[in-house]
Amino acid sequence: MKVQKVLLQSDVHSKSDKTPVTVADYGLFSNSTLHTLLSSQAIVSFVLVKELSTEPFSLVAEEDSGDLRMESGQETLHRITKLVNDTLVIEESYTVATLSSEDVLYAIDSGKSEGGSSGRHWVLDPIDGTKGFLRGDQYAIALALLDEGRVVLGVLACPNLPLASIGTNNKHSSEPSNEKVGCLFFAKVGEGTFMHSLDGSSPIKVHVSDIENPEEASFFESFEAAHTSHDLSSAIAKVKLGVKAPPIRIDSQAKYGALSRGDGAIYLRLPRKGYREKIWDHAAGSIVVTEAGGVVTDVAGNPLDFSKGEHLDRDTIIIVTNRKLMPSLLKAVRESIQEKVSPM
Ligand SMILES: Nc1ncnc2c1ncn2[C@@H]1O[C@H](COP(=O)(O)O)[C@@H](OP(=O)(O)O)[C@H]1O
Ligand SMILES: [Mg+2]
Ligand SMILES: [Mg+2]
Ligand SMILES: [Mg+2]
């Protein structure tokens, strides 16, 4: 949050589309982003190892230390080490000793497990929605626990997500947006999904929307058109289902969080051909939604399979909604895909 604030105050955002303006700005942006995601991975990994010292530890995480071990990476490593220590200072129980650069490298590279169908594996996306982070929009820190290939626990921190609904039905765009932001969702298998503010309000139980009529539903999708087909989702939602509201396009698993509390009723992810989704992009989000009463499936109607290592199957379409809307949504997705493949 600190780095994003500095980034946004650095005045390198172009006014109109919130993207960096010059080549030098891109340098600043990608460096700051690298610091943030590696620091986040180091902190979460360090804390997990410390808390779970009595059991075997396996972590599947998105990032690795990469060039940090080389001569050219020393300045970056130094800054990341400082960022990690400055952050851990806030949490008194972890300030026993200052972490060295070696400790930080070790923590980052503890995330090298491949996961799989046996035993327990933690799954971490230290910054999900990197593009959103850069733009000053939505991003998430997503942590899940797999047990025998099944997600049994999920935590989703969404530092920029308003505590109030972001659904199109509840939004009055003319009102100034001085809403409070920063939500944390957590779900444990069989125990429901809870949300509290990042600064620590008491948790409230959340539920997915109970909308039955698709015309009243609003739907989420990726902000980035490279991550999902906006055309296909609009064909499905508007044409097949009669959804009236425009799509809510936001980055990261904040979509799962928002859906779990009923801000919108549908989330569609239609990746381009050949793409294999990573488990850390969906593990935490999926249990947050299912424990809130929702359903997360592929196009065959099966739950996502997190037991095959780092990836889901190639060409996995992800469909998220409540139980009542799922049958008509599945039908609409299948029909639209059919029509796309074999146009009349
Ligand atoms: N071509 C592609 N298709 C689908 N997802 C992609 C993609 N390229 C990258 N992604 C993933 O989409 C994630 C962001 O999802 P969303 O679009 O919902 O914000 C990225 O997570 P990271 O930002 O953690 O790398 C990345 O893993
Ligand atoms: Mg991600
Ligand atoms: Mg990431
Ligand atoms: Mg990434």
mmCIF file of C-alpha atoms and ligand atoms in Angstrom:
data_model
loop_
_atom_site.group_PDB
_atom_site.id
_atom_site.type_symbol
_atom_site.label_atom_id
_atom_site.label_comp_id
_atom_site.label_asym_id
_atom_site.label_seq_id
_atom_site.Cartn_x
_atom_site.Cartn_y
_atom_site.Cartn_z
ATOM 1 C CA MET A 1 0.000 0.000 0.000
ATOM 2 C CA LYS A 2 2.904 2.274 0.832
ATOM 3 C CA VAL A 3 4.595 1.686 -2.516
ATOM 4 C CA GLN A 4 1.383 2.171 -4.460
ATOM 5 C CA LYS A 5 0.810 5.481 -2.684
ATOM 6 C CA VAL A 6 4.296 6.702 -3.592
ATOM 7 C CA LEU A 7 3.762 5.570 -7.183
ATOM 8 C CA LEU A 8 0.507 7.443 -7.491
ATOM 9 C CA GLN A 9 1.925 10.589 -5.909
ATOM 10 C CA SER A 10 4.947 10.526 -8.224
ATOM 11 C CA ASP A 11 2.823 12.254 -10.852
ATOM 12 C CA VAL A 12 3.935 10.019 -13.683
ATOM 13 C CA HIS A 13 0.430 8.825 -14.431
ATOM 14 C CA SER A 14 -1.045 10.345 -17.549
ATOM 15 C CA LYS A 15 -4.271 12.062 -16.597
ATOM 16 C CA SER A 16 -6.577 10.233 -18.986
ATOM 17 C CA ASP A 17 -5.881 6.508 -18.881
ATOM 18 C CA LYS A 18 -3.813 6.159 -15.688
ATOM 19 C CA THR A 19 -0.851 4.564 -17.467
ATOM 20 C CA PRO A 20 2.803 5.603 -17.127
ATOM 21 C CA VAL A 21 3.750 8.393 -19.532
ATOM 22 C CA THR A 22 7.420 8.103 -20.471
ATOM 23 C CA VAL A 23 9.922 5.282 -20.904
ATOM 24 C CA ALA A 24 11.649 6.371 -17.687
ATOM 25 C CA ASP A 25 8.301 6.167 -15.902
ATOM 26 C CA TYR A 26 7.915 2.592 -17.015
ATOM 27 C CA GLY A 27 11.279 1.893 -15.340
ATOM 28 C CA LEU A 28 10.099 3.406 -12.075
ATOM 29 C CA PHE A 29 6.809 1.555 -12.277
ATOM 30 C CA SER A 30 8.192 -1.877 -13.042
ATOM 31 C CA ASN A 31 10.887 -1.499 -10.362
ATOM 32 C CA SER A 32 8.422 -0.466 -7.695
ATOM 33 C CA THR A 33 6.096 -3.267 -8.681
ATOM 34 C CA LEU A 34 8.918 -5.794 -8.498
ATOM 35 C CA HIS A 35 9.804 -4.547 -5.004
ATOM 36 C CA THR A 36 6.215 -4.901 -3.903
ATOM 37 C CA LEU A 37 5.485 -8.372 -5.158
ATOM 38 C CA LEU A 38 8.775 -9.841 -3.950
ATOM 39 C CA SER A 39 8.442 -8.160 -0.543
ATOM 40 C CA SER A 40 4.896 -9.427 -0.245
ATOM 41 C CA GLN A 41 5.975 -12.990 -1.059
ATOM 42 C CA ALA A 42 8.906 -12.766 1.384
ATOM 43 C CA ILE A 43 6.677 -11.476 4.211
ATOM 44 C CA VAL A 44 3.889 -14.035 3.786
ATOM 45 C CA SER A 45 6.352 -16.895 3.389
ATOM 46 C CA PHE A 46 8.405 -15.777 6.432
ATOM 47 C CA VAL A 47 5.331 -15.487 8.628
ATOM 48 C CA LEU A 48 3.918 -18.866 7.508
ATOM 49 C CA VAL A 49 7.217 -20.652 8.212
ATOM 50 C CA LYS A 50 7.415 -19.013 11.626
ATOM 51 C CA GLU A 51 3.828 -19.883 12.536
ATOM 52 C CA LEU A 52 4.001 -23.450 11.200
ATOM 53 C CA SER A 53 7.402 -24.446 12.484
ATOM 54 C CA THR A 54 6.158 -27.819 13.685
ATOM 55 C CA GLU A 55 4.862 -29.176 10.391
ATOM 56 C CA PRO A 56 6.343 -29.863 6.943
ATOM 57 C CA PHE A 57 6.071 -26.709 4.860
ATOM 58 C CA SER A 58 5.202 -26.549 1.172
ATOM 59 C CA LEU A 59 4.439 -23.289 -0.617
ATOM 60 C CA VAL A 60 3.477 -22.834 -4.275
ATOM 61 C CA ALA A 61 4.031 -19.145 -4.997
ATOM 62 C CA GLU A 62 4.097 -17.075 -8.155
ATOM 63 C CA GLU A 63 7.408 -15.232 -7.802
ATOM 64 C CA ASP A 64 11.047 -16.272 -7.432
ATOM 65 C CA SER A 65 14.215 -14.431 -6.487
ATOM 66 C CA GLY A 66 15.359 -14.363 -10.156
ATOM 67 C CA ASP A 67 18.163 -11.869 -10.713
ATOM 68 C CA LEU A 68 18.336 -10.822 -7.064
ATOM 69 C CA ARG A 69 21.184 -13.266 -6.453
ATOM 70 C CA MET A 70 23.291 -11.671 -9.188
ATOM 71 C CA GLU A 71 25.606 -8.675 -8.816
ATOM 72 C CA SER A 72 23.182 -6.511 -10.793
ATOM 73 C CA GLY A 73 20.338 -7.342 -8.407
ATOM 74 C CA GLN A 74 22.060 -6.193 -5.202
ATOM 75 C CA GLU A 75 20.542 -2.695 -5.086
ATOM 76 C CA THR A 76 17.065 -4.143 -5.630
ATOM 77 C CA LEU A 77 17.646 -6.831 -2.994
ATOM 78 C CA HIS A 78 18.770 -4.171 -0.539
ATOM 79 C CA ARG A 79 15.592 -2.152 -1.097
ATOM 80 C CA ILE A 80 13.376 -5.226 -0.801
ATOM 81 C CA THR A 81 15.084 -6.255 2.446
ATOM 82 C CA LYS A 82 14.422 -2.776 3.847
ATOM 83 C CA LEU A 83 10.792 -2.864 2.723
ATOM 84 C CA VAL A 84 10.303 -6.300 4.341
ATOM 85 C CA ASN A 85 11.853 -5.206 7.649
ATOM 86 C CA ASP A 86 9.945 -1.898 7.682
ATOM 87 C CA THR A 87 6.728 -3.851 7.165
ATOM 88 C CA LEU A 88 7.396 -6.529 9.774
ATOM 89 C CA VAL A 89 8.134 -3.822 12.373
ATOM 90 C CA ILE A 90 4.406 -3.003 12.371
ATOM 91 C CA GLU A 91 3.635 -6.498 13.698
ATOM 92 C CA GLU A 92 5.313 -6.663 17.105
ATOM 93 C CA SER A 93 5.579 -10.447 17.328
ATOM 94 C CA TYR A 94 7.820 -10.582 14.260
ATOM 95 C CA THR A 95 10.337 -7.924 15.195
ATOM 96 C CA VAL A 96 12.548 -10.212 17.257
ATOM 97 C CA ALA A 97 15.368 -9.954 14.737
ATOM 98 C CA THR A 98 16.023 -7.953 11.597
ATOM 99 C CA LEU A 99 16.006 -10.095 8.471
ATOM 100 C CA SER A 100 19.186 -10.202 6.404
ATOM 101 C CA SER A 101 19.206 -10.200 2.598
ATOM 102 C CA GLU A 102 19.894 -13.943 2.788
ATOM 103 C CA ASP A 103 16.800 -14.459 4.984
ATOM 104 C CA VAL A 104 14.724 -12.544 2.432
ATOM 105 C CA LEU A 105 16.048 -14.602 -0.500
ATOM 106 C CA TYR A 106 15.373 -17.772 1.467
ATOM 107 C CA ALA A 107 11.800 -16.690 2.253
ATOM 108 C CA ILE A 108 11.086 -15.806 -1.391
ATOM 109 C CA ASP A 109 12.478 -19.105 -2.647
ATOM 110 C CA SER A 110 10.539 -21.153 -0.085
ATOM 111 C CA GLY A 111 7.708 -20.784 -2.581
ATOM 112 C CA LYS A 112 9.113 -23.240 -5.080
ATOM 113 C CA SER A 113 6.867 -26.200 -4.382
ATOM 114 C CA GLU A 114 4.870 -27.619 -7.297
ATOM 115 C CA GLY A 115 1.771 -28.529 -5.275
ATOM 116 C CA GLY A 116 -0.149 -31.612 -6.359
ATOM 117 C CA SER A 117 -2.765 -34.045 -5.140
ATOM 118 C CA SER A 118 -1.174 -35.340 -1.960
ATOM 119 C CA GLY A 119 -0.472 -33.607 1.330
ATOM 120 C CA ARG A 120 -0.860 -29.949 2.178
ATOM 121 C CA HIS A 121 0.370 -27.043 0.088
ATOM 122 C CA TRP A 122 0.024 -23.307 0.634
ATOM 123 C CA VAL A 123 -0.708 -21.384 -2.555
ATOM 124 C CA LEU A 124 0.272 -17.704 -2.762
ATOM 125 C CA ASP A 125 -0.187 -14.892 -5.234
ATOM 126 C CA PRO A 126 1.741 -12.097 -3.465
ATOM 127 C CA ILE A 127 0.264 -9.402 -5.731
ATOM 128 C CA ASP A 128 -2.590 -10.514 -7.953
ATOM 129 C CA GLY A 129 -3.767 -8.006 -10.534
ATOM 130 C CA THR A 130 -0.313 -6.521 -11.092
ATOM 131 C CA LYS A 131 -1.701 -4.341 -13.883
ATOM 132 C CA GLY A 132 -4.334 -2.978 -11.520
ATOM 133 C CA PHE A 133 -1.688 -2.294 -8.881
ATOM 134 C CA LEU A 134 0.241 -0.238 -11.458
ATOM 135 C CA ARG A 135 -2.830 1.720 -12.460
ATOM 136 C CA GLY A 136 -3.761 2.439 -8.846
ATOM 137 C CA ASP A 137 -6.822 0.231 -9.176
ATOM 138 C CA GLN A 138 -7.763 -3.127 -7.669
ATOM 139 C CA TYR A 139 -5.249 -5.786 -6.654
ATOM 140 C CA ALA A 140 -5.203 -8.569 -4.079
ATOM 141 C CA ILE A 141 -2.920 -10.656 -1.922
ATOM 142 C CA ALA A 142 -4.261 -14.192 -2.241
ATOM 143 C CA LEU A 143 -3.382 -17.130 -0.001
ATOM 144 C CA ALA A 144 -4.981 -20.579 -0.010
ATOM 145 C CA LEU A 145 -4.331 -23.969 1.539
ATOM 146 C CA LEU A 146 -4.681 -27.170 -0.478
ATOM 147 C CA ASP A 147 -5.240 -30.448 1.329
ATOM 148 C CA GLU A 148 -5.136 -33.570 -0.855
ATOM 149 C CA GLY A 149 -5.745 -31.364 -3.898
ATOM 150 C CA ARG A 150 -8.759 -29.569 -2.419
ATOM 151 C CA VAL A 151 -8.862 -25.937 -1.298
ATOM 152 C CA VAL A 152 -9.679 -25.940 2.424
ATOM 153 C CA LEU A 153 -8.788 -22.374 3.367
ATOM 154 C CA GLY A 154 -8.587 -19.056 1.556
ATOM 155 C CA VAL A 155 -7.632 -15.510 2.487
ATOM 156 C CA LEU A 156 -8.024 -12.593 0.144
ATOM 157 C CA ALA A 157 -6.765 -9.139 1.021
ATOM 158 C CA CYS A 158 -8.080 -6.391 -1.262
ATOM 159 C CA PRO A 159 -6.487 -3.105 -0.136
ATOM 160 C CA ASN A 160 -8.395 -0.900 -2.624
ATOM 161 C CA LEU A 161 -11.796 -2.573 -2.530
ATOM 162 C CA PRO A 162 -14.495 -0.321 -0.999
ATOM 163 C CA LEU A 163 -16.202 -1.743 2.077
ATOM 164 C CA ALA A 164 -19.502 -0.747 0.489
ATOM 165 C CA SER A 165 -20.870 -2.580 -2.540
ATOM 166 C CA ILE A 166 -19.332 -1.867 -5.944
ATOM 167 C CA GLY A 167 -22.318 -3.408 -7.756
ATOM 168 C CA THR A 168 -23.805 -1.351 -10.576
ATOM 169 C CA ASN A 169 -27.222 -1.466 -8.924
ATOM 170 C CA ASN A 170 -25.979 0.227 -5.789
ATOM 171 C CA LYS A 171 -23.628 2.713 -7.387
ATOM 172 C CA HIS A 172 -24.528 6.347 -7.825
ATOM 173 C CA SER A 173 -21.782 7.538 -10.112
ATOM 174 C CA SER A 174 -22.609 11.193 -9.500
ATOM 175 C CA GLU A 175 -21.692 10.869 -5.831
ATOM 176 C CA PRO A 176 -18.095 11.631 -4.861
ATOM 177 C CA SER A 177 -16.225 8.468 -3.987
ATOM 178 C CA ASN A 178 -14.935 9.089 -0.486
ATOM 179 C CA GLU A 179 -15.796 5.542 0.543
ATOM 180 C CA LYS A 180 -13.633 3.607 2.929
ATOM 181 C CA VAL A 181 -11.485 0.981 1.202
ATOM 182 C CA GLY A 182 -9.556 -2.134 2.260
ATOM 183 C CA CYS A 183 -11.270 -5.509 2.719
ATOM 184 C CA LEU A 184 -10.115 -8.876 3.926
ATOM 185 C CA PHE A 185 -12.100 -12.014 3.070
ATOM 186 C CA PHE A 186 -11.468 -15.392 4.625
ATOM 187 C CA ALA A 187 -13.112 -18.769 4.195
ATOM 188 C CA LYS A 188 -12.569 -22.171 5.766
ATOM 189 C CA VAL A 189 -14.190 -25.249 4.286
ATOM 190 C CA GLY A 190 -17.601 -25.869 5.897
ATOM 191 C CA GLU A 191 -17.512 -22.671 7.941
ATOM 192 C CA GLY A 192 -18.616 -19.935 5.549
ATOM 193 C CA THR A 193 -16.974 -16.762 4.305
ATOM 194 C CA PHE A 194 -16.299 -13.684 6.401
ATOM 195 C CA MET A 195 -15.179 -10.175 5.597
ATOM 196 C CA HIS A 196 -13.694 -7.426 7.672
ATOM 197 C CA SER A 197 -11.989 -4.146 6.970
ATOM 198 C CA LEU A 198 -8.208 -4.272 6.604
ATOM 199 C CA ASP A 199 -7.838 -2.063 9.658
ATOM 200 C CA GLY A 200 -9.560 -4.697 11.747
ATOM 201 C CA SER A 201 -13.324 -4.288 12.185
ATOM 202 C CA SER A 202 -15.130 -7.382 13.473
ATOM 203 C CA PRO A 203 -15.822 -9.951 10.733
ATOM 204 C CA ILE A 204 -19.244 -10.235 9.143
ATOM 205 C CA LYS A 205 -20.541 -13.334 7.384
ATOM 206 C CA VAL A 206 -21.100 -12.734 3.677
ATOM 207 C CA HIS A 207 -23.373 -14.415 1.113
ATOM 208 C CA VAL A 208 -23.530 -14.395 -2.656
ATOM 209 C CA SER A 209 -26.406 -12.595 -4.381
ATOM 210 C CA ASP A 210 -29.723 -14.483 -4.476
ATOM 211 C CA ILE A 211 -30.809 -12.943 -7.781
ATOM 212 C CA GLU A 212 -32.687 -15.446 -9.936
ATOM 213 C CA ASN A 213 -33.497 -13.326 -12.944
ATOM 214 C CA PRO A 214 -30.363 -12.897 -15.099
ATOM 215 C CA GLU A 215 -31.703 -9.598 -16.448
ATOM 216 C CA GLU A 216 -31.186 -8.098 -12.991
ATOM 217 C CA ALA A 217 -27.729 -9.528 -12.530
ATOM 218 C CA SER A 218 -24.539 -7.569 -12.972
ATOM 219 C CA PHE A 219 -21.354 -9.334 -13.950
ATOM 220 C CA PHE A 220 -17.634 -9.058 -13.313
ATOM 221 C CA GLU A 221 -14.779 -9.607 -15.697
ATOM 222 C CA SER A 222 -11.079 -8.785 -15.990
ATOM 223 C CA PHE A 223 -10.182 -5.214 -16.748
ATOM 224 C CA GLU A 224 -7.508 -6.538 -19.116
ATOM 225 C CA ALA A 225 -8.908 -7.697 -22.454
ATOM 226 C CA ALA A 226 -5.818 -9.913 -22.850
ATOM 227 C CA HIS A 227 -6.964 -12.025 -19.887
ATOM 228 C CA THR A 228 -10.518 -12.711 -21.019
ATOM 229 C CA SER A 229 -12.689 -12.145 -24.085
ATOM 230 C CA HIS A 230 -14.848 -9.076 -23.461
ATOM 231 C CA ASP A 231 -16.681 -9.735 -26.742
ATOM 232 C CA LEU A 232 -17.655 -13.269 -25.837
ATOM 233 C CA SER A 233 -18.767 -12.345 -22.316
ATOM 234 C CA SER A 234 -20.914 -9.567 -23.703
ATOM 235 C CA ALA A 235 -22.484 -11.993 -26.192
ATOM 236 C CA ILE A 236 -23.248 -14.359 -23.311
ATOM 237 C CA ALA A 237 -24.472 -11.789 -20.810
ATOM 238 C CA LYS A 238 -26.265 -9.270 -22.995
ATOM 239 C CA VAL A 239 -27.528 -11.375 -25.882
ATOM 240 C CA LYS A 240 -28.180 -14.772 -24.270
ATOM 241 C CA LEU A 241 -29.112 -13.787 -20.735
ATOM 242 C CA GLY A 242 -30.489 -10.287 -21.214
ATOM 243 C CA VAL A 243 -28.194 -8.747 -18.590
ATOM 244 C CA LYS A 244 -28.889 -5.020 -18.647
ATOM 245 C CA ALA A 245 -26.097 -3.571 -16.522
ATOM 246 C CA PRO A 246 -22.699 -2.912 -18.124
ATOM 247 C CA PRO A 247 -19.890 -5.274 -17.033
ATOM 248 C CA ILE A 248 -17.930 -4.388 -13.893
ATOM 249 C CA ARG A 249 -14.315 -4.617 -15.064
ATOM 250 C CA ILE A 250 -11.810 -4.843 -12.251
ATOM 251 C CA ASP A 251 -8.430 -6.510 -11.783
ATOM 252 C CA SER A 252 -7.502 -9.396 -9.538
ATOM 253 C CA GLN A 253 -9.387 -11.802 -7.302
ATOM 254 C CA ALA A 254 -11.155 -8.797 -5.797
ATOM 255 C CA LYS A 255 -13.811 -9.999 -8.281
ATOM 256 C CA TYR A 256 -14.319 -13.188 -6.251
ATOM 257 C CA GLY A 257 -14.432 -11.158 -3.036
ATOM 258 C CA ALA A 258 -16.986 -8.696 -4.387
ATOM 259 C CA LEU A 259 -19.118 -11.545 -5.777
ATOM 260 C CA SER A 260 -18.985 -13.418 -2.456
ATOM 261 C CA ARG A 261 -20.760 -10.505 -0.754
ATOM 262 C CA GLY A 262 -23.327 -10.099 -3.529
ATOM 263 C CA ASP A 263 -22.024 -6.960 -5.269
ATOM 264 C CA GLY A 264 -22.683 -8.727 -8.568
ATOM 265 C CA ALA A 265 -23.962 -12.197 -9.402
ATOM 266 C CA ILE A 266 -21.748 -13.436 -12.250
ATOM 267 C CA TYR A 267 -18.012 -13.635 -12.976
ATOM 268 C CA LEU A 268 -16.907 -14.974 -16.346
ATOM 269 C CA ARG A 269 -13.328 -15.696 -17.351
ATOM 270 C CA LEU A 270 -12.879 -16.693 -20.987
ATOM 271 C CA PRO A 271 -9.117 -16.893 -21.582
ATOM 272 C CA ARG A 272 -7.666 -16.948 -25.080
ATOM 273 C CA LYS A 273 -6.957 -20.325 -26.679
ATOM 274 C CA GLY A 274 -4.037 -22.296 -25.265
ATOM 275 C CA TYR A 275 -3.754 -20.386 -21.957
ATOM 276 C CA ARG A 276 -3.283 -22.369 -18.768
ATOM 277 C CA GLU A 277 -4.592 -20.615 -15.686
ATOM 278 C CA LYS A 278 -2.330 -20.666 -12.610
ATOM 279 C CA ILE A 279 -3.711 -22.106 -9.379
ATOM 280 C CA TRP A 280 -2.690 -19.020 -7.371
ATOM 281 C CA ASP A 281 -4.970 -16.866 -9.518
ATOM 282 C CA HIS A 282 -8.083 -18.789 -8.396
ATOM 283 C CA ALA A 283 -7.546 -20.989 -5.312
ATOM 284 C CA ALA A 284 -8.299 -18.399 -2.613
ATOM 285 C CA GLY A 285 -11.020 -16.697 -4.662
ATOM 286 C CA SER A 286 -12.841 -19.930 -5.392
ATOM 287 C CA ILE A 287 -13.258 -20.984 -1.743
ATOM 288 C CA VAL A 288 -14.235 -17.428 -0.771
ATOM 289 C CA VAL A 289 -17.116 -17.722 -3.259
ATOM 290 C CA THR A 290 -18.130 -21.348 -2.611
ATOM 291 C CA GLU A 291 -18.217 -20.886 1.170
ATOM 292 C CA ALA A 292 -20.447 -17.850 0.600
ATOM 293 C CA GLY A 293 -22.923 -20.130 -1.180
ATOM 294 C CA GLY A 294 -21.711 -19.639 -4.759
ATOM 295 C CA VAL A 295 -20.522 -22.067 -7.418
ATOM 296 C CA VAL A 296 -17.221 -21.999 -9.349
ATOM 297 C CA THR A 297 -17.002 -24.365 -12.318
ATOM 298 C CA ASP A 298 -15.456 -25.002 -15.698
ATOM 299 C CA VAL A 299 -17.598 -25.157 -18.834
ATOM 300 C CA ALA A 300 -18.468 -28.817 -18.158
ATOM 301 C CA GLY A 301 -19.945 -27.756 -14.827
ATOM 302 C CA ASN A 302 -17.163 -29.398 -12.815
ATOM 303 C CA PRO A 303 -15.358 -27.709 -9.923
ATOM 304 C CA LEU A 304 -11.862 -26.397 -10.754
ATOM 305 C CA ASP A 305 -9.151 -29.029 -10.261
ATOM 306 C CA PHE A 306 -6.316 -27.623 -8.147
ATOM 307 C CA SER A 307 -4.602 -30.999 -7.742
ATOM 308 C CA LYS A 308 -2.471 -31.026 -10.878
ATOM 309 C CA GLY A 309 0.425 -28.818 -9.845
ATOM 310 C CA GLU A 310 0.884 -25.147 -10.680
ATOM 311 C CA HIS A 311 -1.694 -25.014 -13.449
ATOM 312 C CA LEU A 312 -5.325 -25.752 -14.142
ATOM 313 C CA ASP A 313 -6.097 -27.603 -17.383
ATOM 314 C CA ARG A 314 -5.395 -25.849 -20.660
ATOM 315 C CA ASP A 315 -8.354 -23.783 -21.949
ATOM 316 C CA THR A 316 -10.231 -23.761 -18.652
ATOM 317 C CA ILE A 317 -13.165 -21.369 -18.845
ATOM 318 C CA ILE A 318 -14.176 -20.186 -15.390
ATOM 319 C CA ILE A 319 -17.820 -19.585 -14.555
ATOM 320 C CA VAL A 320 -18.857 -18.171 -11.196
ATOM 321 C CA THR A 321 -22.352 -17.421 -9.956
ATOM 322 C CA ASN A 322 -25.043 -18.480 -7.461
ATOM 323 C CA ARG A 323 -26.824 -21.863 -7.547
ATOM 324 C CA LYS A 324 -29.989 -20.534 -9.132
ATOM 325 C CA LEU A 325 -28.335 -18.788 -12.063
ATOM 326 C CA MET A 326 -25.740 -21.485 -12.805
ATOM 327 C CA PRO A 327 -27.842 -23.734 -15.099
ATOM 328 C CA SER A 328 -28.889 -20.901 -17.436
ATOM 329 C CA LEU A 329 -25.403 -19.369 -17.350
ATOM 330 C CA LEU A 330 -23.765 -22.701 -18.260
ATOM 331 C CA LYS A 331 -26.217 -23.143 -21.107
ATOM 332 C CA ALA A 332 -25.564 -19.615 -22.387
ATOM 333 C CA VAL A 333 -21.775 -20.070 -22.253
ATOM 334 C CA ARG A 334 -21.948 -23.387 -24.125
ATOM 335 C CA GLU A 335 -24.245 -22.004 -26.817
ATOM 336 C CA SER A 336 -22.125 -18.911 -27.345
ATOM 337 C CA ILE A 337 -18.927 -20.941 -27.663
ATOM 338 C CA GLN A 338 -20.618 -23.259 -30.150
ATOM 339 C CA GLU A 339 -21.774 -20.320 -32.236
ATOM 340 C CA LYS A 340 -18.315 -18.761 -32.135
ATOM 341 C CA VAL A 341 -16.634 -21.975 -33.348
ATOM 342 C CA SER A 342 -19.148 -22.711 -36.095
ATOM 343 C CA PRO A 343 -20.824 -19.520 -37.276
ATOM 344 C CA MET A 344 -23.995 -20.113 -39.284
HETATM 345 N N1 LIG B 1 -3.238 -14.259 -21.303
HETATM 346 C C1 LIG B 1 -3.751 -14.414 -20.098
HETATM 347 N N2 LIG B 1 -4.967 -14.990 -19.922
HETATM 348 C C2 LIG B 1 -5.498 -15.132 -18.710
HETATM 349 N N3 LIG B 1 -4.876 -14.734 -17.575
HETATM 350 C C3 LIG B 1 -3.672 -14.174 -17.671
HETATM 351 C C4 LIG B 1 -3.051 -13.990 -18.921
HETATM 352 N N4 LIG B 1 -1.868 -13.405 -18.711
HETATM 353 C C5 LIG B 1 -1.756 -13.247 -17.377
HETATM 354 N N5 LIG B 1 -2.845 -13.706 -16.740
HETATM 355 C C6 LIG B 1 -3.108 -13.782 -15.319
HETATM 356 O O1 LIG B 1 -4.193 -12.924 -14.976
HETATM 357 C C7 LIG B 1 -3.960 -12.498 -13.657
HETATM 358 C C8 LIG B 1 -4.761 -11.257 -13.358
HETATM 359 O O2 LIG B 1 -6.121 -11.566 -13.482
HETATM 360 P P1 LIG B 1 -7.200 -10.439 -13.706
HETATM 361 O O3 LIG B 1 -7.254 -10.170 -15.168
HETATM 362 O O4 LIG B 1 -8.439 -11.090 -13.189
HETATM 363 O O5 LIG B 1 -6.757 -9.256 -12.926
HETATM 364 C C9 LIG B 1 -2.482 -12.265 -13.601
HETATM 365 O O6 LIG B 1 -2.080 -12.383 -12.264
HETATM 366 P P2 LIG B 1 -0.852 -11.489 -11.713
HETATM 367 O O7 LIG B 1 -1.228 -10.076 -11.816
HETATM 368 O O8 LIG B 1 -0.720 -12.001 -10.332
HETATM 369 O O9 LIG B 1 0.335 -11.849 -12.560
HETATM 370 C C10 LIG B 1 -1.915 -13.365 -14.491
HETATM 371 O O10 LIG B 1 -1.468 -14.492 -13.782
HETATM 372 MG MG MG B 2 -2.320 -13.421 -10.201
HETATM 373 MG MG MG B 3 0.772 -12.059 -8.985
HETATM 374 MG MG MG B 4 2.153 -12.317 -12.631
#
